[in-house]
PDB file of N, CA, C and O in Angstrom:
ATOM      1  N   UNK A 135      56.009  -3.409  15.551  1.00  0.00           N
ATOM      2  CA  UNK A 135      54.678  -3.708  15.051  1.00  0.00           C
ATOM      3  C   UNK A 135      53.620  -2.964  15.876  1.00  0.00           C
ATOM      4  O   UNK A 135      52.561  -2.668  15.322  1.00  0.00           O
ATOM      5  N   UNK A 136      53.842  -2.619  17.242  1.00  0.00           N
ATOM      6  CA  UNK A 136      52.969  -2.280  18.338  1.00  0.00           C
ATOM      7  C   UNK A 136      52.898  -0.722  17.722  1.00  0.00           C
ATOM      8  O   UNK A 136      51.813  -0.206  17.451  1.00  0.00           O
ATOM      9  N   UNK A 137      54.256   0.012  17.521  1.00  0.00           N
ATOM     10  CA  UNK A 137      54.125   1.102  16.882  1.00  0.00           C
ATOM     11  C   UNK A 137      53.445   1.630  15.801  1.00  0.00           C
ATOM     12  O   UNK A 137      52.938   2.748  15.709  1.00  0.00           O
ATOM     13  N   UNK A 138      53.481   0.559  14.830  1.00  0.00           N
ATOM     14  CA  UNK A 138      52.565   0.841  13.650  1.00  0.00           C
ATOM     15  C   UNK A 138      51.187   0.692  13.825  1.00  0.00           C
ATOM     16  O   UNK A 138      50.371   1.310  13.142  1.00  0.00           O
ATOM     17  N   UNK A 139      50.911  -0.031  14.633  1.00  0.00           N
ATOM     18  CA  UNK A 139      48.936  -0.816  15.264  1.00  0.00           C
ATOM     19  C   UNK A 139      48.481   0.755  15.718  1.00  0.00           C
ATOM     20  O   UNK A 139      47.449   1.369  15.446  1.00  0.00           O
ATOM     21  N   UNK A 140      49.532   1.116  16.428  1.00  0.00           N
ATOM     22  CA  UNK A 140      49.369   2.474  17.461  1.00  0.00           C
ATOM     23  C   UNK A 140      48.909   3.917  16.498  1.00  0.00           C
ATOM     24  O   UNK A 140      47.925   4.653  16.580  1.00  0.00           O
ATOM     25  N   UNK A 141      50.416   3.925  15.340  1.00  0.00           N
ATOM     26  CA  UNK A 141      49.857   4.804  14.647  1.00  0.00           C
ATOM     27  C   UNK A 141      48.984   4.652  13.463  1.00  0.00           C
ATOM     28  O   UNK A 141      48.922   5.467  12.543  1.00  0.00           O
ATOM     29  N   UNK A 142      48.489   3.839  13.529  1.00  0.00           N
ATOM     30  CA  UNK A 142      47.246   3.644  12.614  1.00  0.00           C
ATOM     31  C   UNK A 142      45.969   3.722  12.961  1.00  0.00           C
ATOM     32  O   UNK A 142      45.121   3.993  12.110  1.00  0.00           O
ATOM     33  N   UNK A 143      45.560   3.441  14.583  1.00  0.00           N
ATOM     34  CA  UNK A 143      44.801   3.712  15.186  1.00  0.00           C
ATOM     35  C   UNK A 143      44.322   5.120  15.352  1.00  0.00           C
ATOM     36  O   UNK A 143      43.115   5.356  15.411  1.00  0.00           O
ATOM     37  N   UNK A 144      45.744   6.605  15.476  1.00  0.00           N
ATOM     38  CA  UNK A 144      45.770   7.541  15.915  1.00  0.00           C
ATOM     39  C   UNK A 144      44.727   8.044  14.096  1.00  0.00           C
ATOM     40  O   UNK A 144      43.806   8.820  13.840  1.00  0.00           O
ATOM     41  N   UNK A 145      45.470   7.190  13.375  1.00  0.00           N
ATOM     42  CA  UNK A 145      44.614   8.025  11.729  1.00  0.00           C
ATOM     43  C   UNK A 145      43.520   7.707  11.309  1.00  0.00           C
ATOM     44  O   UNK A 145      42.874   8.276  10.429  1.00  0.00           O
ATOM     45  N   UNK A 146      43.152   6.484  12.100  1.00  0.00           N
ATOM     46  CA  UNK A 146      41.627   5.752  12.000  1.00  0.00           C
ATOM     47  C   UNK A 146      41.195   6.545  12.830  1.00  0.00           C
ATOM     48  O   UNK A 146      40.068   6.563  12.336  1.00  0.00           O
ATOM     49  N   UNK A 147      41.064   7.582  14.114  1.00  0.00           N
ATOM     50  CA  UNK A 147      40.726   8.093  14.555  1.00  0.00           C
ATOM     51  C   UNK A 147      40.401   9.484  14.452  1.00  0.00           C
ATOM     52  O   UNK A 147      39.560  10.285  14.859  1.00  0.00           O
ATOM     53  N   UNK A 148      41.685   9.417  13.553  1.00  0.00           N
ATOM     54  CA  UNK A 148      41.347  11.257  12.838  1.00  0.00           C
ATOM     55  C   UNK A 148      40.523  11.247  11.604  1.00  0.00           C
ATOM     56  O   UNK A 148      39.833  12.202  11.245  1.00  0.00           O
ATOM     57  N   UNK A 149      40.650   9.893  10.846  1.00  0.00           N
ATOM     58  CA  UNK A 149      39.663   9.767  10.108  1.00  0.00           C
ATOM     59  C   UNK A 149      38.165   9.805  10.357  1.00  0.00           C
ATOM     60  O   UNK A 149      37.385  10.285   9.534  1.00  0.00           O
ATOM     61  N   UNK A 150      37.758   9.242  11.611  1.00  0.00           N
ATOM     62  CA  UNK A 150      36.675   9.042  11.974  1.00  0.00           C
ATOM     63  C   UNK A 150      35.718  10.677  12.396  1.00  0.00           C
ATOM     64  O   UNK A 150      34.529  10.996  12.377  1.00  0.00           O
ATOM     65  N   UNK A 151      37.143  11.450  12.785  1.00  0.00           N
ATOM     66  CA  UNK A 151      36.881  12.902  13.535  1.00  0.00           C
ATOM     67  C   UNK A 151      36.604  13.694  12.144  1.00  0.00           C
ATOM     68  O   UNK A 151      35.628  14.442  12.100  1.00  0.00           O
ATOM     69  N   UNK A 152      37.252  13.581  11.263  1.00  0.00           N
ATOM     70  CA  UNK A 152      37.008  14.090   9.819  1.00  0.00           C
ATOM     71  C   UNK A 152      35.512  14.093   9.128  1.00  0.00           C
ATOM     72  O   UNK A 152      34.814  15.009   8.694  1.00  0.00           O
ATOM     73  N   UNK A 153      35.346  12.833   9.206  1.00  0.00           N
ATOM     74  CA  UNK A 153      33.730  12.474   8.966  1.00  0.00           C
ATOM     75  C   UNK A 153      32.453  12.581   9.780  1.00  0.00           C
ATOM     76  O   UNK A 153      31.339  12.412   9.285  1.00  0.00           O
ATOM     77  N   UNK A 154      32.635  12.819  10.823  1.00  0.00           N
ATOM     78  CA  UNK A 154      31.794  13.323  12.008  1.00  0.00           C
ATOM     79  C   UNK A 154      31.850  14.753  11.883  1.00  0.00           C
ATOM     80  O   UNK A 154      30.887  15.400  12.294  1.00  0.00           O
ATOM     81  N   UNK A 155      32.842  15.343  11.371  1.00  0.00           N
ATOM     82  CA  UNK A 155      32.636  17.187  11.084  1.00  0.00           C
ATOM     83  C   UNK A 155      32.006  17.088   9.634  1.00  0.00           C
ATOM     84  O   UNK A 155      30.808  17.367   9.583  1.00  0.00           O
ATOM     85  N   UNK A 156      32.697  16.693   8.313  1.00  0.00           N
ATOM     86  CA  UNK A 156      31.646  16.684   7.360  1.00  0.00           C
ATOM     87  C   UNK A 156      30.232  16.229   7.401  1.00  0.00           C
ATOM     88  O   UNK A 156      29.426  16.782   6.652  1.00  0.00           O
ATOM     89  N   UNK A 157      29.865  15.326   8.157  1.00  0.00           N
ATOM     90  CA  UNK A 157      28.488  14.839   8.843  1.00  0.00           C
ATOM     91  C   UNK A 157      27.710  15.820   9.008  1.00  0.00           C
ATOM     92  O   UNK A 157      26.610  15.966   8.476  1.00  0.00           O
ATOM     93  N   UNK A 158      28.190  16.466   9.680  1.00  0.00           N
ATOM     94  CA  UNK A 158      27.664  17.706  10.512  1.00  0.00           C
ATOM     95  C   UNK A 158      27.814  18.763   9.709  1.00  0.00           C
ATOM     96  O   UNK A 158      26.991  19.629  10.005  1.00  0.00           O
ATOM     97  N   UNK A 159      28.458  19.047   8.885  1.00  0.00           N
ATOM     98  CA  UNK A 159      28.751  20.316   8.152  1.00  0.00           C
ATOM     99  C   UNK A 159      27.570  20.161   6.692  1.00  0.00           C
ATOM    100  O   UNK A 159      27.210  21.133   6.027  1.00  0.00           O
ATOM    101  N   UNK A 160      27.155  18.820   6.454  1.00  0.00           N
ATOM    102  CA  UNK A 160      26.279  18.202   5.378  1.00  0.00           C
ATOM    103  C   UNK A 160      24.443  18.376   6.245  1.00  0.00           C
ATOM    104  O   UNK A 160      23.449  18.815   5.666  1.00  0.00           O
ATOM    105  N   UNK A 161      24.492  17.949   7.510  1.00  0.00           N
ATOM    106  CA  UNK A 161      23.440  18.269   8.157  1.00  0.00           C
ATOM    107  C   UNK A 161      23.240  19.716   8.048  1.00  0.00           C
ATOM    108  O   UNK A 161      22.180  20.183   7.633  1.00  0.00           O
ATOM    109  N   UNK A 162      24.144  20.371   8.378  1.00  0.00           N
ATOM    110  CA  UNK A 162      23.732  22.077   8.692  1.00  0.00           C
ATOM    111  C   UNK A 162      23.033  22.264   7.096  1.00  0.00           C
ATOM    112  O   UNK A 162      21.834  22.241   6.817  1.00  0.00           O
ATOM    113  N   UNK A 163      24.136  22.443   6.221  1.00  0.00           N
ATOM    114  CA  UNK A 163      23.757  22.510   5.019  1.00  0.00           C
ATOM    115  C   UNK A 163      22.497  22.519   4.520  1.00  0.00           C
ATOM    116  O   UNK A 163      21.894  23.432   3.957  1.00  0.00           O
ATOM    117  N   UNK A 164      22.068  21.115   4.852  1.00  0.00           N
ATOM    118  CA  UNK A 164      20.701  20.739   4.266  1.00  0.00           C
ATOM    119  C   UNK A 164      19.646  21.612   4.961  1.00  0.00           C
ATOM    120  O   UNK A 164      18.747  22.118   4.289  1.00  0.00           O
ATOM    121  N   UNK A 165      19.742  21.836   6.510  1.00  0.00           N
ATOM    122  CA  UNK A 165      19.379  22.555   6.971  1.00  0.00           C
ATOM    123  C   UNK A 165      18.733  24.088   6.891  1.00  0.00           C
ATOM    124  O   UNK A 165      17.670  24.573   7.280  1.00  0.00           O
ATOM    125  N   UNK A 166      19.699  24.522   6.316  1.00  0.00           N
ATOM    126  CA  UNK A 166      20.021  25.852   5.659  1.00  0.00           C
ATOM    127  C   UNK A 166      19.531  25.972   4.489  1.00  0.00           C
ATOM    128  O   UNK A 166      18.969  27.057   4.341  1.00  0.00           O
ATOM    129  N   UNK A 167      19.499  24.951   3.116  1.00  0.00           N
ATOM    130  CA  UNK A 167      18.820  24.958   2.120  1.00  0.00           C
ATOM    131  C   UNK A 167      17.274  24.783   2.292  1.00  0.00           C
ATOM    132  O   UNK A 167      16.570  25.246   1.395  1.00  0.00           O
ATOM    133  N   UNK A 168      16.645  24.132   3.405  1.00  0.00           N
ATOM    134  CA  UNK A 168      15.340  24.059   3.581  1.00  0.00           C
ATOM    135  C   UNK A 168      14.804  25.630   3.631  1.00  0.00           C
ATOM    136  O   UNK A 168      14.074  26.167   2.798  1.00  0.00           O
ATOM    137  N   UNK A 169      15.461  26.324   5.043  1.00  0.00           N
ATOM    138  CA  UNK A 169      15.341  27.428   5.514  1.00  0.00           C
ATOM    139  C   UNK A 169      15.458  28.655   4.438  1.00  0.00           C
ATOM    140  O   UNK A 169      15.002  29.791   4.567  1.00  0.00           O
ATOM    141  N   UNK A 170      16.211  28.098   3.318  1.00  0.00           N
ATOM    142  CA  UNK A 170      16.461  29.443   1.962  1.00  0.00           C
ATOM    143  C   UNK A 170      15.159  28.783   1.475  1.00  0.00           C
ATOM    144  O   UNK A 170      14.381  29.697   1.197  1.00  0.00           O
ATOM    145  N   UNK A 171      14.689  27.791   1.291  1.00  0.00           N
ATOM    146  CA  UNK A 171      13.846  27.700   0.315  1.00  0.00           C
ATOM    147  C   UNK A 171      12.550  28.324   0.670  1.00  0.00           C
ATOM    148  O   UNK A 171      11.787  28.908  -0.099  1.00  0.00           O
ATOM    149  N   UNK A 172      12.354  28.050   2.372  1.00  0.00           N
ATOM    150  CA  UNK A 172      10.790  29.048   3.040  1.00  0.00           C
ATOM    151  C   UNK A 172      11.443  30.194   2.648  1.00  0.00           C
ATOM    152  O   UNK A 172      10.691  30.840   1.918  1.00  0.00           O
ATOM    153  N   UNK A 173      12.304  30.634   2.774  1.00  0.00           N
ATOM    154  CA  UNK A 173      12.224  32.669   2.684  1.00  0.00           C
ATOM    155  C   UNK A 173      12.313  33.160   1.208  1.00  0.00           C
ATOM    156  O   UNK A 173      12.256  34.351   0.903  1.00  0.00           O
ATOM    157  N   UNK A 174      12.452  32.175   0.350  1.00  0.00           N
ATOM    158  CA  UNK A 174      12.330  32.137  -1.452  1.00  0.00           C
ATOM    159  C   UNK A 174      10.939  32.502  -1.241  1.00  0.00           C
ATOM    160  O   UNK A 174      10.578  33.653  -1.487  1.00  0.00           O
ATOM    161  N   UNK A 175       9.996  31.493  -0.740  1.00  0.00           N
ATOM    162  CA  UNK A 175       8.609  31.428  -0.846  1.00  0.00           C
ATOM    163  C   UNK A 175       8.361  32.547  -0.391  1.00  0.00           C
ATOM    164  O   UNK A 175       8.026  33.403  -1.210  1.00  0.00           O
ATOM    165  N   UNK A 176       8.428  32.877   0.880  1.00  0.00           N
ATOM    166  CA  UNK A 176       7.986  34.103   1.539  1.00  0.00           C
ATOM    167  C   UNK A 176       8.050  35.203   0.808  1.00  0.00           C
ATOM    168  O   UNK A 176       7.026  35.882   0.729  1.00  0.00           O
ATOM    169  N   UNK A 177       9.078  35.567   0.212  1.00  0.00           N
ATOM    170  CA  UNK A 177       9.764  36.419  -0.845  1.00  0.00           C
ATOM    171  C   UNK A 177       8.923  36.751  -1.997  1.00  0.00           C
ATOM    172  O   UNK A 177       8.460  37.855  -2.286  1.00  0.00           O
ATOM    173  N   UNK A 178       8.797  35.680  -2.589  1.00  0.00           N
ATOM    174  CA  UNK A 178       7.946  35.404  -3.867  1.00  0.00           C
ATOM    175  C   UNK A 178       6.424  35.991  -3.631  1.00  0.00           C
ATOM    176  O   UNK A 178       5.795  36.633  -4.472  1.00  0.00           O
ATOM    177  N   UNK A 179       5.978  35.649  -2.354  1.00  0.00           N
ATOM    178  CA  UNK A 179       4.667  35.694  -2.226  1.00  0.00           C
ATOM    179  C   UNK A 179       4.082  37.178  -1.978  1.00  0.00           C
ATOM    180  O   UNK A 179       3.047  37.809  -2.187  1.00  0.00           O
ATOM    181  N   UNK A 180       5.552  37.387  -1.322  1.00  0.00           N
ATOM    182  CA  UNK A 180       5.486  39.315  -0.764  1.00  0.00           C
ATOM    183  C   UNK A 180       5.814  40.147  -2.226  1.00  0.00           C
ATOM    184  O   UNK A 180       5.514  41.288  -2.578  1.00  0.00           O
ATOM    185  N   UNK A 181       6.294  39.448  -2.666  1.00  0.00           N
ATOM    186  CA  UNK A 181       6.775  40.484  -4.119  1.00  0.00           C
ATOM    187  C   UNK A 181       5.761  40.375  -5.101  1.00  0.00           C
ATOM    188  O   UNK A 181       5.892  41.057  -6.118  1.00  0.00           O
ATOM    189  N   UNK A 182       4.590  39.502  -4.956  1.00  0.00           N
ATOM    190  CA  UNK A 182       3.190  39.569  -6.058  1.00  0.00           C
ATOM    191  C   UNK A 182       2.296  40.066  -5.135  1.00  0.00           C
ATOM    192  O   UNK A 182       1.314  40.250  -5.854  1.00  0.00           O
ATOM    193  N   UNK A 183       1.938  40.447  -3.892  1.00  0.00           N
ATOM    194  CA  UNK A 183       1.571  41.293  -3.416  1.00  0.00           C
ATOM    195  C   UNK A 183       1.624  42.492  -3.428  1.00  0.00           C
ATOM    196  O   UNK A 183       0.585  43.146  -3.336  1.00  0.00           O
ATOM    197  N   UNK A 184       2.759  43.048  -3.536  1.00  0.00           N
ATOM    198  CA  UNK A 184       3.177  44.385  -3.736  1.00  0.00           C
ATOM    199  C   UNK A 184       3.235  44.861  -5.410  1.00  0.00           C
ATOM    200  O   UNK A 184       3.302  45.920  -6.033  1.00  0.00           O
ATOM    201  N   UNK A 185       3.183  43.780  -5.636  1.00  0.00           N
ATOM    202  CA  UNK A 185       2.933  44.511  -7.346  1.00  0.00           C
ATOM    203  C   UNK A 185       1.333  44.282  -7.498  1.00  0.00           C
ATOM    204  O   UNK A 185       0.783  45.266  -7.993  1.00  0.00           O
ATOM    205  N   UNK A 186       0.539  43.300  -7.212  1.00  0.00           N
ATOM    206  CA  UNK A 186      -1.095  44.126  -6.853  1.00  0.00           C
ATOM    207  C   UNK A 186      -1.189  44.873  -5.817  1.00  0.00           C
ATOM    208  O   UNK A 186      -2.305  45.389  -5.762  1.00  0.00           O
ATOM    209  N   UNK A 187      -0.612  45.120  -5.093  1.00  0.00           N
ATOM    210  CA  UNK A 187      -0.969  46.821  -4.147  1.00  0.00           C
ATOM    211  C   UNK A 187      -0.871  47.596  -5.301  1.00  0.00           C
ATOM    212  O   UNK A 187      -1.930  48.126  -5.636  1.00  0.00           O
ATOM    213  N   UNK A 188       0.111  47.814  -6.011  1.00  0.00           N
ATOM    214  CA  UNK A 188       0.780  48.687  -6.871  1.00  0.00           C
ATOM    215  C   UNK A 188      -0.162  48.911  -7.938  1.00  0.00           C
ATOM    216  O   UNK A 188      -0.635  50.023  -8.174  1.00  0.00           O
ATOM    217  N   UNK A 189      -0.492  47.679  -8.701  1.00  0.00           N
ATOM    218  CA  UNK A 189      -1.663  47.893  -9.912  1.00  0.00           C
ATOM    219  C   UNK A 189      -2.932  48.797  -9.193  1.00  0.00           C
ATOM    220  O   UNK A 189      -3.245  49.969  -9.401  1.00  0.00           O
ATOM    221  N   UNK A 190      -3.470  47.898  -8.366  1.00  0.00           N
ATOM    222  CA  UNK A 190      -4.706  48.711  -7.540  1.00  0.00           C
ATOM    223  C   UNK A 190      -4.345  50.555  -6.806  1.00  0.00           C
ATOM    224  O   UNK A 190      -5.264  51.354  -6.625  1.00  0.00           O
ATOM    225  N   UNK A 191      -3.065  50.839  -6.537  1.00  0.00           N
ATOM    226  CA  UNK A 191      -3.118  52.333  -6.294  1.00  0.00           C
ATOM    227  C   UNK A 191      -3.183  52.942  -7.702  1.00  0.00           C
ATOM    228  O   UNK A 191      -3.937  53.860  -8.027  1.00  0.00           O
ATOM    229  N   UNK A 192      -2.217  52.258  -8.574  1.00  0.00           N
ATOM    230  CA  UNK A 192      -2.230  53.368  -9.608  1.00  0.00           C
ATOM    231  C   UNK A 192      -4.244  53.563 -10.469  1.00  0.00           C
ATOM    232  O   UNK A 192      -4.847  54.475 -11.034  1.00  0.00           O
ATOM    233  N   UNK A 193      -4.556  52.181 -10.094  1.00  0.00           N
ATOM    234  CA  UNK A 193      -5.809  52.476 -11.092  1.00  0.00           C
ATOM    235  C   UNK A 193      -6.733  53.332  -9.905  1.00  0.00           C
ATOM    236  O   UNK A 193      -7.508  54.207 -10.291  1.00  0.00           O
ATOM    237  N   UNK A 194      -6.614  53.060  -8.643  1.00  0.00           N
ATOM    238  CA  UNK A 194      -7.424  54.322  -7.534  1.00  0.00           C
ATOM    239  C   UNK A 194      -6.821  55.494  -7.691  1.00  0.00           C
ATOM    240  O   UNK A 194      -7.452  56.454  -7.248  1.00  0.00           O
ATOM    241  N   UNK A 195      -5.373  55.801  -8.388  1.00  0.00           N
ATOM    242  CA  UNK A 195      -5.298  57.401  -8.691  1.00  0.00           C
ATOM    243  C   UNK A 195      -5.713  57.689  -9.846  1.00  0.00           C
ATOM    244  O   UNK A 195      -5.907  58.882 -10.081  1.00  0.00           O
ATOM    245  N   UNK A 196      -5.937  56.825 -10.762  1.00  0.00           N
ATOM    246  CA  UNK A 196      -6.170  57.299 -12.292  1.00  0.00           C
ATOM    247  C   UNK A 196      -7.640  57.299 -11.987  1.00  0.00           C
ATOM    248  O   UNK A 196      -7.689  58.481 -11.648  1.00  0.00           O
ATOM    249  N   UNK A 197      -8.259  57.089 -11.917  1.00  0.00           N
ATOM    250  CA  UNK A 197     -10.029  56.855 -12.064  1.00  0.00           C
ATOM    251  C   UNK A 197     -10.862  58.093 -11.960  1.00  0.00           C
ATOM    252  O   UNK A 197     -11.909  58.243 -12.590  1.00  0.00           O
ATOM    253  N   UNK A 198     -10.288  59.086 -11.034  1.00  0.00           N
ATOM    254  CA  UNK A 198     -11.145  60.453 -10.835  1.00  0.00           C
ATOM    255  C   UNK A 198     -10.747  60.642 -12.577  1.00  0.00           C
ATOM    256  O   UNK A 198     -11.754  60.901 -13.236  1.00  0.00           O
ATOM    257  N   UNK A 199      -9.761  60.574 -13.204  1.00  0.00           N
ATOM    258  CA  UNK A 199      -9.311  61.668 -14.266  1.00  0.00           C
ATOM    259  C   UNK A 199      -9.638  60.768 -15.500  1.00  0.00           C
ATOM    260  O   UNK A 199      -9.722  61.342 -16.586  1.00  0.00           O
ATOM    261  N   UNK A 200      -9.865  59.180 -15.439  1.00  0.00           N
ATOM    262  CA  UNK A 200     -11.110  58.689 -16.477  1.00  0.00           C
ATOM    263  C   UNK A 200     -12.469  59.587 -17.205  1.00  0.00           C
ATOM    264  O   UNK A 200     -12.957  59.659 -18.333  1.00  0.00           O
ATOM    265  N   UNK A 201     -12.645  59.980 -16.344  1.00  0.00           N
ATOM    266  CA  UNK A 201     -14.040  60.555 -17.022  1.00  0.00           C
ATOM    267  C   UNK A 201     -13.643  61.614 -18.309  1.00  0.00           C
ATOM    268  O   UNK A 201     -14.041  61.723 -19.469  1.00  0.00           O
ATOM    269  N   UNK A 202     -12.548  62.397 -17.390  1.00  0.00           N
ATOM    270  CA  UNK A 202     -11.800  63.959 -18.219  1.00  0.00           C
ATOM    271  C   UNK A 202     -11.037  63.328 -19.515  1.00  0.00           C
ATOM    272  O   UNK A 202     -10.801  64.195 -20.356  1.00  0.00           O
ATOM    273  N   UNK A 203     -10.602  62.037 -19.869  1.00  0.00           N
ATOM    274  CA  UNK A 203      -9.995  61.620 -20.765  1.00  0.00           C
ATOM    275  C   UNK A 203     -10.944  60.966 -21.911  1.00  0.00           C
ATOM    276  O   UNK A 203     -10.739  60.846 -23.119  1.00  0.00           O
ATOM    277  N   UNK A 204     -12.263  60.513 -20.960  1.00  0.00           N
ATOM    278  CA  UNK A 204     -13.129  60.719 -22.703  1.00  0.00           C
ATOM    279  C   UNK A 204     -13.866  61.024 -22.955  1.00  0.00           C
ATOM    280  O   UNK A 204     -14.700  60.492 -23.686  1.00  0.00           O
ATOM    281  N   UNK A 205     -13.890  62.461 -22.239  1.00  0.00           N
ATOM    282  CA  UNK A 205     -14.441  63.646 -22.721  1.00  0.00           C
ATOM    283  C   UNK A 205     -13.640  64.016 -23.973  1.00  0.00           C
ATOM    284  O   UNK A 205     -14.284  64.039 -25.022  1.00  0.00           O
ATOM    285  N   UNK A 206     -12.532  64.264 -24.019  1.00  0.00           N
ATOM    286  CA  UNK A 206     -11.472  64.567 -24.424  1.00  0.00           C
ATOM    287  C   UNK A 206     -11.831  63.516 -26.175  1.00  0.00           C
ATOM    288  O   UNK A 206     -12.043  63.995 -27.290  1.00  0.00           O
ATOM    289  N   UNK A 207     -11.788  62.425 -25.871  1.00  0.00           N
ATOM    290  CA  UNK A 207     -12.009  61.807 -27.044  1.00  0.00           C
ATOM    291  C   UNK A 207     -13.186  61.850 -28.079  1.00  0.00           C
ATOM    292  O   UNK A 207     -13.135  61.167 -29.102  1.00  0.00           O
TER     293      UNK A 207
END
């Protein structure tokens, strides 16, 4: 009986070690999804920036050659 108390203890214990790593492996996780979600944002915010840089160069290169186009018309 002492044997069985014994090894049941040893699997209640590995059980316990099991769930203290998923614990931790569920903490990181969440962790990590916070941290993707700021660099989504960051991302997002840099990539509509750069497409108004982009609108604003192309209309500062087109504008000298406005005038010559409606003449033209």
């Amino acid at each position: 009986m002492a044997a069985l108390v014994e090894a049941q203890g040893h699997q209640i214990n590995d059980i316990e070690s099991h769930v203290a790593h998923a614990s931790s492996f569920v903490r990181r996780g969440t962790e990590q999804l916070s941290e993707a979600r700021e660099y989504q944002k960051s991302s997002r915010k840099w990539t509509c920036i750069a497409i108004l840089a982009g609108v604003v160069l192309i209309i500062v290169l087109l504008l000298p050659f406005i005038p010559h186009l409606l003449a033209l018309l």
